[in-house]
XYZ file of C-alpha atoms in Angstrom:
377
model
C 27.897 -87.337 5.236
C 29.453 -87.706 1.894
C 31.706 -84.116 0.936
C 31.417 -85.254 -2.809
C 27.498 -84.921 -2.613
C 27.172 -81.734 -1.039
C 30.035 -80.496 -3.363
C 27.984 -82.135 -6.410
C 24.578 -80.502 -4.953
C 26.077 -77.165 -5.319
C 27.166 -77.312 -7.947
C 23.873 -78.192 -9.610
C 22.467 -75.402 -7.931
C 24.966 -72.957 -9.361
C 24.255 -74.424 -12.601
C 20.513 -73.383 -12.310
C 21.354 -70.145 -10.940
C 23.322 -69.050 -13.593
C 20.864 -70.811 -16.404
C 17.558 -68.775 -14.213
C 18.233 -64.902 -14.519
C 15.083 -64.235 -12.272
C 17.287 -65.661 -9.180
C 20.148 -63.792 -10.188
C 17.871 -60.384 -10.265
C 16.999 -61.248 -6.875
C 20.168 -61.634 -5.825
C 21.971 -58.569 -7.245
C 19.709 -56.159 -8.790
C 16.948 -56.277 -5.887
C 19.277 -55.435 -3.198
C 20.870 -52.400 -5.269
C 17.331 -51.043 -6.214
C 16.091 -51.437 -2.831
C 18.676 -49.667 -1.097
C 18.935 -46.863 -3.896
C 14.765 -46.740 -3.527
C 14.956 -46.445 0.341
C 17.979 -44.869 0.619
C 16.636 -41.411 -1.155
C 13.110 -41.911 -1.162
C 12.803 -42.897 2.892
C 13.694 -40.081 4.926
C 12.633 -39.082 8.370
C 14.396 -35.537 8.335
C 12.405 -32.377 8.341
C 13.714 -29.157 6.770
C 12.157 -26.157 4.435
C 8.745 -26.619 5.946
C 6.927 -24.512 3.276
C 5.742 -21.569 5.543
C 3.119 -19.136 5.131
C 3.655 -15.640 6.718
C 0.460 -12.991 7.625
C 2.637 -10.162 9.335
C -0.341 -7.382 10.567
C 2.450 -5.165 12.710
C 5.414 -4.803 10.084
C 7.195 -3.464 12.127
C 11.279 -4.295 13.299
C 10.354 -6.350 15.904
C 7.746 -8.526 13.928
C 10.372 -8.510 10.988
C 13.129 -10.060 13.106
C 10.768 -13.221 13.652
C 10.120 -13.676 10.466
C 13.903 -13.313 9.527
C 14.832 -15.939 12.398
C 12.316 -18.430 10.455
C 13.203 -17.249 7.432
C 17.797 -18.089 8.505
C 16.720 -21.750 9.892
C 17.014 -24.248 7.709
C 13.489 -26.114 8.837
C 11.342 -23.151 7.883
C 10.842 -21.743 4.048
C 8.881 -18.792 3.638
C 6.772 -19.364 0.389
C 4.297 -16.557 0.583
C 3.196 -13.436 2.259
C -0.148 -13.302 2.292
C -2.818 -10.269 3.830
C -5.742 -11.431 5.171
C -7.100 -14.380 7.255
C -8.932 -15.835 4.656
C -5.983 -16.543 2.259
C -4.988 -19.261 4.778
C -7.120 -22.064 4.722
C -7.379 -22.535 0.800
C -3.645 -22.107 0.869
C -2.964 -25.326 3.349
C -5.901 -27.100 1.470
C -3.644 -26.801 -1.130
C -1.056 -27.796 0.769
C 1.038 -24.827 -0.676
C 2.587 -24.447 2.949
C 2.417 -26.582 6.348
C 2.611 -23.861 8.764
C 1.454 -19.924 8.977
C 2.564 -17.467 11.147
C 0.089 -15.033 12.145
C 1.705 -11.705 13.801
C -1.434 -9.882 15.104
C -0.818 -5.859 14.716
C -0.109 -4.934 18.096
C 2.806 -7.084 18.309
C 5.617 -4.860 18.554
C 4.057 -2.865 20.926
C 3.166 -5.592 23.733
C 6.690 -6.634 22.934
C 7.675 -3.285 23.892
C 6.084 -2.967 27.147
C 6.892 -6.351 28.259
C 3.899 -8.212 28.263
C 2.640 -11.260 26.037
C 2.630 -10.857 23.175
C 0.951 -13.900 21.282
C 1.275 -14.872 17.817
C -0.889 -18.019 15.963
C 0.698 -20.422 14.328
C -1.427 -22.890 12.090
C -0.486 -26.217 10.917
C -1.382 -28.461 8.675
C -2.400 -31.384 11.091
C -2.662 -34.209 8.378
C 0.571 -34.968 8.312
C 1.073 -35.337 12.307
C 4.759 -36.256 12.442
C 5.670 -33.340 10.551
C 3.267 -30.962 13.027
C 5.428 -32.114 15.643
C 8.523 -31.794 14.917
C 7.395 -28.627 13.217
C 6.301 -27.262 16.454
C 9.210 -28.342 18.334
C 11.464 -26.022 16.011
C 9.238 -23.282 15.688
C 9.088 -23.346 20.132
C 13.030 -23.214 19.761
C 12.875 -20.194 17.349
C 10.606 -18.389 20.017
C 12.380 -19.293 23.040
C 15.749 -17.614 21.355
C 13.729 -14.655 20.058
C 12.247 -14.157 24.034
C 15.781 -14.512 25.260
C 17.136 -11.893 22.952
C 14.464 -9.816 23.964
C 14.981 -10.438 27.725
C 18.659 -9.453 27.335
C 17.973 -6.364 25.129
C 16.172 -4.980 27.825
C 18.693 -6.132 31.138
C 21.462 -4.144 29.066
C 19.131 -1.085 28.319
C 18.311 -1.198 32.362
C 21.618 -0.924 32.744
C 21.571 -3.809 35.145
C 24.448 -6.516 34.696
C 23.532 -10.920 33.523
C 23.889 -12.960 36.191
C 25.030 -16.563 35.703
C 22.816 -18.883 34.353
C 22.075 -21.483 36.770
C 21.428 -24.190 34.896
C 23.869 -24.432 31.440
C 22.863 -27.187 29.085
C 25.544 -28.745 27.035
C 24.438 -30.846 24.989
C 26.555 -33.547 22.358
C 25.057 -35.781 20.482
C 27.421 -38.763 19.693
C 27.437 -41.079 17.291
C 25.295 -39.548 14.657
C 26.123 -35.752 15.221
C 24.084 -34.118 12.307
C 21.015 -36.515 13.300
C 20.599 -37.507 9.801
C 18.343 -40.390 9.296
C 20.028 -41.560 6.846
C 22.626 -43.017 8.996
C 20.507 -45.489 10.635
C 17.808 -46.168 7.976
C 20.661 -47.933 5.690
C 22.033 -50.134 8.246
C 18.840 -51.170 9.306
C 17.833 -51.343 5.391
C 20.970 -54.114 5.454
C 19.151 -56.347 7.859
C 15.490 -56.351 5.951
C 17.631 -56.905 2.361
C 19.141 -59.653 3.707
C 15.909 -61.210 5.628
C 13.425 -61.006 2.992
C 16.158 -61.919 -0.559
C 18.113 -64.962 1.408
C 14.922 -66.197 2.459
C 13.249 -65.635 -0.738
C 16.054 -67.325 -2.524
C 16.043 -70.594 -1.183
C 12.529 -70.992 -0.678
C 11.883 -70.667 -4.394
C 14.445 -73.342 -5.158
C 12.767 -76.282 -3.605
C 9.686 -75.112 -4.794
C 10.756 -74.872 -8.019
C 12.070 -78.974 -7.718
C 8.755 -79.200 -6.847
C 7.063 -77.817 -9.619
C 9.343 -78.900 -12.208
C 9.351 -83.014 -11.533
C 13.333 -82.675 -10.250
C 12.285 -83.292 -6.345
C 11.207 -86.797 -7.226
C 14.830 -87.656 -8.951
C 16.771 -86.264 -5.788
C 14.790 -88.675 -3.640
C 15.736 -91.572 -5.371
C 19.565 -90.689 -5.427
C 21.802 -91.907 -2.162
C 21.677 -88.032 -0.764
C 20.668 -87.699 3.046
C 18.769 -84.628 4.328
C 21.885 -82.936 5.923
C 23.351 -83.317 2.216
C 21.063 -81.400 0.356
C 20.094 -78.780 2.827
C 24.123 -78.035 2.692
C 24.386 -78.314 -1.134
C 21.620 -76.131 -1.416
C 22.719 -73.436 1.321
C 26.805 -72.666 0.069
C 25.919 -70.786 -3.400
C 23.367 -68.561 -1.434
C 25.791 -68.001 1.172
C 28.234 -66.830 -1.664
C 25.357 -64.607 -3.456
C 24.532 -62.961 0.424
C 27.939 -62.100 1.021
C 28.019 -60.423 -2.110
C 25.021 -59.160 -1.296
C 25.816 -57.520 2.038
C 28.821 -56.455 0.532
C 26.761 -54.056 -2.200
C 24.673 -53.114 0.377
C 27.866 -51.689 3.029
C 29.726 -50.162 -0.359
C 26.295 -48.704 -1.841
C 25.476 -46.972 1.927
C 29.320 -45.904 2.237
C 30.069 -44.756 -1.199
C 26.533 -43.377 -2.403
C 24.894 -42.276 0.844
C 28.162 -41.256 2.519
C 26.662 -42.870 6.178
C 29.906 -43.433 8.071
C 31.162 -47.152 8.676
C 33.523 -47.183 12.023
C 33.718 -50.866 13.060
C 35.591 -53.861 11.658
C 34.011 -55.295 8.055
C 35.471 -58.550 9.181
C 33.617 -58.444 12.307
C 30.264 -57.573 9.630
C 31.058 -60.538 7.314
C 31.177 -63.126 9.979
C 28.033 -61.689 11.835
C 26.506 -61.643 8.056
C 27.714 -65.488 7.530
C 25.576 -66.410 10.528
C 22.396 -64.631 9.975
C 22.290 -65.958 6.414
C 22.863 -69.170 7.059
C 19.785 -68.973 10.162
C 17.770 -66.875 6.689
C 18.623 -69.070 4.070
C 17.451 -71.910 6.150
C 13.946 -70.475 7.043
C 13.534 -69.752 3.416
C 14.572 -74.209 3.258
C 11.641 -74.414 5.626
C 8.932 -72.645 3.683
C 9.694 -74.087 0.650
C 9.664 -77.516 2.354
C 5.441 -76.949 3.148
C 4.869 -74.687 0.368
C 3.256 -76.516 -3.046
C 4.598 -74.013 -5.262
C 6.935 -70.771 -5.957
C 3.509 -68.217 -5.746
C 2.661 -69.798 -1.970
C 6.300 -69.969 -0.891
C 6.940 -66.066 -1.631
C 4.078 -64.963 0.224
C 4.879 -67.184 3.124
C 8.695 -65.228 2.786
C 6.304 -62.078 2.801
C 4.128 -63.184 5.527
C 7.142 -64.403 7.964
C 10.393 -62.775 6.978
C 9.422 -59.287 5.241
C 6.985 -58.226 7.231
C 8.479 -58.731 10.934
C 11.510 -57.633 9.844
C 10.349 -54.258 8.487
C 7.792 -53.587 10.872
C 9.281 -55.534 14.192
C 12.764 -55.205 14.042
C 13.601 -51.139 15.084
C 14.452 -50.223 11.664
C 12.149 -47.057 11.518
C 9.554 -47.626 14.210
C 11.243 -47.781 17.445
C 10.466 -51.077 19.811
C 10.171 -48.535 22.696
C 7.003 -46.969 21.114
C 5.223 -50.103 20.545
C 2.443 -51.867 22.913
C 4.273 -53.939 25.715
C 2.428 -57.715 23.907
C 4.386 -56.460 20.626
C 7.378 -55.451 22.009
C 7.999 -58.742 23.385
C 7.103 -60.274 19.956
C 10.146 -58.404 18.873
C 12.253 -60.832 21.050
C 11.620 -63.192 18.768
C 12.874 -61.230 15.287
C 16.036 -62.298 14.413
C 16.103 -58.857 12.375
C 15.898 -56.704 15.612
C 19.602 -58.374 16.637
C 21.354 -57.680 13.333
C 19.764 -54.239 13.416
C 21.204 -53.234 16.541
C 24.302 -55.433 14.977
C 24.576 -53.249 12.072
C 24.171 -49.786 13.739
C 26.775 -50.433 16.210
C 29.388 -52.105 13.348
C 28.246 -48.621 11.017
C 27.794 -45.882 13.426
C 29.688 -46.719 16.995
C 32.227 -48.854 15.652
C 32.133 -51.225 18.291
C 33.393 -55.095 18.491
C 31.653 -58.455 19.195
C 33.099 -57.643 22.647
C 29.878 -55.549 23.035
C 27.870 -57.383 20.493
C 28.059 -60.944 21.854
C 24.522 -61.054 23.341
C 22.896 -59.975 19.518
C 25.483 -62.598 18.253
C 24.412 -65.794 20.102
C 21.014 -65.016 19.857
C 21.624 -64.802 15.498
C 23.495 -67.878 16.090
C 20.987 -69.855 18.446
C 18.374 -68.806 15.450
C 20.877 -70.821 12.751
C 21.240 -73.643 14.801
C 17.511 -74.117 15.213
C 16.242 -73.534 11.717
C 19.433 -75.695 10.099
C 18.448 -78.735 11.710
C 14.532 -78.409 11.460
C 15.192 -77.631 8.095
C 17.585 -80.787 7.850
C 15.057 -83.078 10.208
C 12.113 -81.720 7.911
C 13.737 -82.892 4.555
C 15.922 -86.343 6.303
C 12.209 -87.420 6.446
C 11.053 -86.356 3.066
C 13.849 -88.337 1.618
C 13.529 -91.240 3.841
């Protein structure tokens, strides 16, 4: 293996990249405008539900549930409306996702102590929402029955007893439960899949298309030579990719980074250089730049948005799909990246996620070198 070769290889491929602005878009821009796109467009919080209200007691007790949905941030009372019929155009509309319906004798079976129901309507088209909808609105009415429950101990004039069972709950790691925090280091992993892949699997296809393969054949340089030349400038242009990315979700998005950015860069090192050699793979079968970028779409984007626990949690999925995930180098550097952002943990921890990332190099650098030793022989 001749050092002069691979050092003359890349720097040929510098060359063109600084002569071709489209792969220097890819390499800088797309990253930035993906993560700024994501980052405030993609968000799995819920808050100021739009909320109908149809209040048939008004009366203090009905007003005090509307004034606890009203104080939570999830709810936002956009209308009170007076009669049944106002509803359904109005969530047709989608002017609100919820209404509260207080029927009129709801102060006074609150009163007595008896059930007192109230309807809530939702709009059921947007399912996730309806859920975690419901699950706050339960809350709100589990508080408003306890204060109720209490109210009426004291005016008894009996005395609380201990509660037997006292929940404490902490939620570590991401506090606030922002989804924010895990979207972007997730987002880092499916950057750095689909634009390291998409990089290199242009270039060769791009030899291909412009005559320049055929003159590399015929010069002295072995397989293991080129796929090197042709892997160190991308491995530059990811690290300042992944660098971007970890300033961009820091600095912009204010998601909290707690583990060593050494620690990041070496983990990053290794799952580029497994990336930038699939994206050497596809561009060795592809016959031009159009095929290779929807194989990179096909095998790298897709898997890696879908299969890797990004948004969609592995847990959820069928068992046949979950085991697919095994085999997503995405899913490690996922779980990679959330620990480095939001537990600040080592490679003490992160060792298993590590070998596999570097098993997955190892394997695609040599195919990728086997695949093109023969195309040059």
């Amino acid at each position: 293996m001749s050092i002069r070769r691979i050092r003359a290889m890349a720097k040929k491929e510098i060359i063109l990249v600084r002569r071709d602005i489209r792969v220097l878009i890819a390499a800088i821009f797309m990253p930035m405008m993906l993560i700024l796109l994501f980052g405030y467009a993609l968000s799995l919080d819920v808050d100021n539900i739009p909320t109908l209200v149809l209040d048939l007691d008004q009366t203090p007790a009905s007003r005090d549930l509307v004034r606890r949905l009203a104080d939570s941030r999830y709810f936002t009372i956009v209308r009170h409306i007076h009669r049944q019929a106002e509803i359904e155009p109005a969530l047709a509309r989608r002017e609100a996702l919820m209404t509260l319906v207080i029927p009129a004798d709801f102060s006074a079976r609150v009163s007595k102590g008896v059930e007192a129901p109230v309807q809530v309507i939702f709009d059921g088209t947007d399912s996730n929402t309806t859920t975690i909808a419901s699950g706050y609105f339960t809350g709100i009415a589990n508080r408003f029955n306890l204060s109720r429950q209490m109210a009426r101990i004291r005016k008894a004039g009996l005395r609380l007893s201990a509660r037997p069972l006292d929940p404490r709950i902490r939620v570590w790691f991401n506090p606030e439960l922002k989804s924010r925090n895990f979207i972007i280091p997730g987002l880092s992993a499916v950057i750095m899949m689909v634009i390291c892949a998409l990089m290199t699997a242009l270039t060769i296809s791009r030899e291909k298309e412009t005559g320049t393969m055929e003159q590399l054949v015929s010069t002295p340089i072995t397989g293991s030579e080129l796929v090197l030349g042709k892997l160190l400038p991308y491995l530059g242009l990811g690290l300042i990719e992944i660098t971007l990315v970890v300033v961009a979700g820091v600095l912009i998005f204010g998601v909290p980074f707690r583990g060593s950015y050494l620690n990041l860069l070496l983990v990053s090192l290794i799952f580029m250089a497994g990336t930038l050699s699939w994206g050497l793979l596809i561009s060795a079968v592809a016959r031009n730049q159009m095929e290779a970028s929807q194989m990179v779409i096909l095998s790298a984007f897709l898997p890696s948005f879908l299969l890797s626990g990004f948004i969609y949690p592995i847990e959820n999925m069928p068992l046949a799909l979950q085991v697919v995930t095994y085999i997503v180098p995405a899913r490690y550097f996922v779980e990679i990246a959330k620990g480095l952002f939001l537990k600040g943990v080592g490679l003490d921890v992160l060792w298993p996620q590590v070998l596999f990332l570097a098993a997955y190099g190892f394997v695609t650098l040599n195919l990728a070198r086997k695949l093109f030793s023969k195309r040059i022989a």
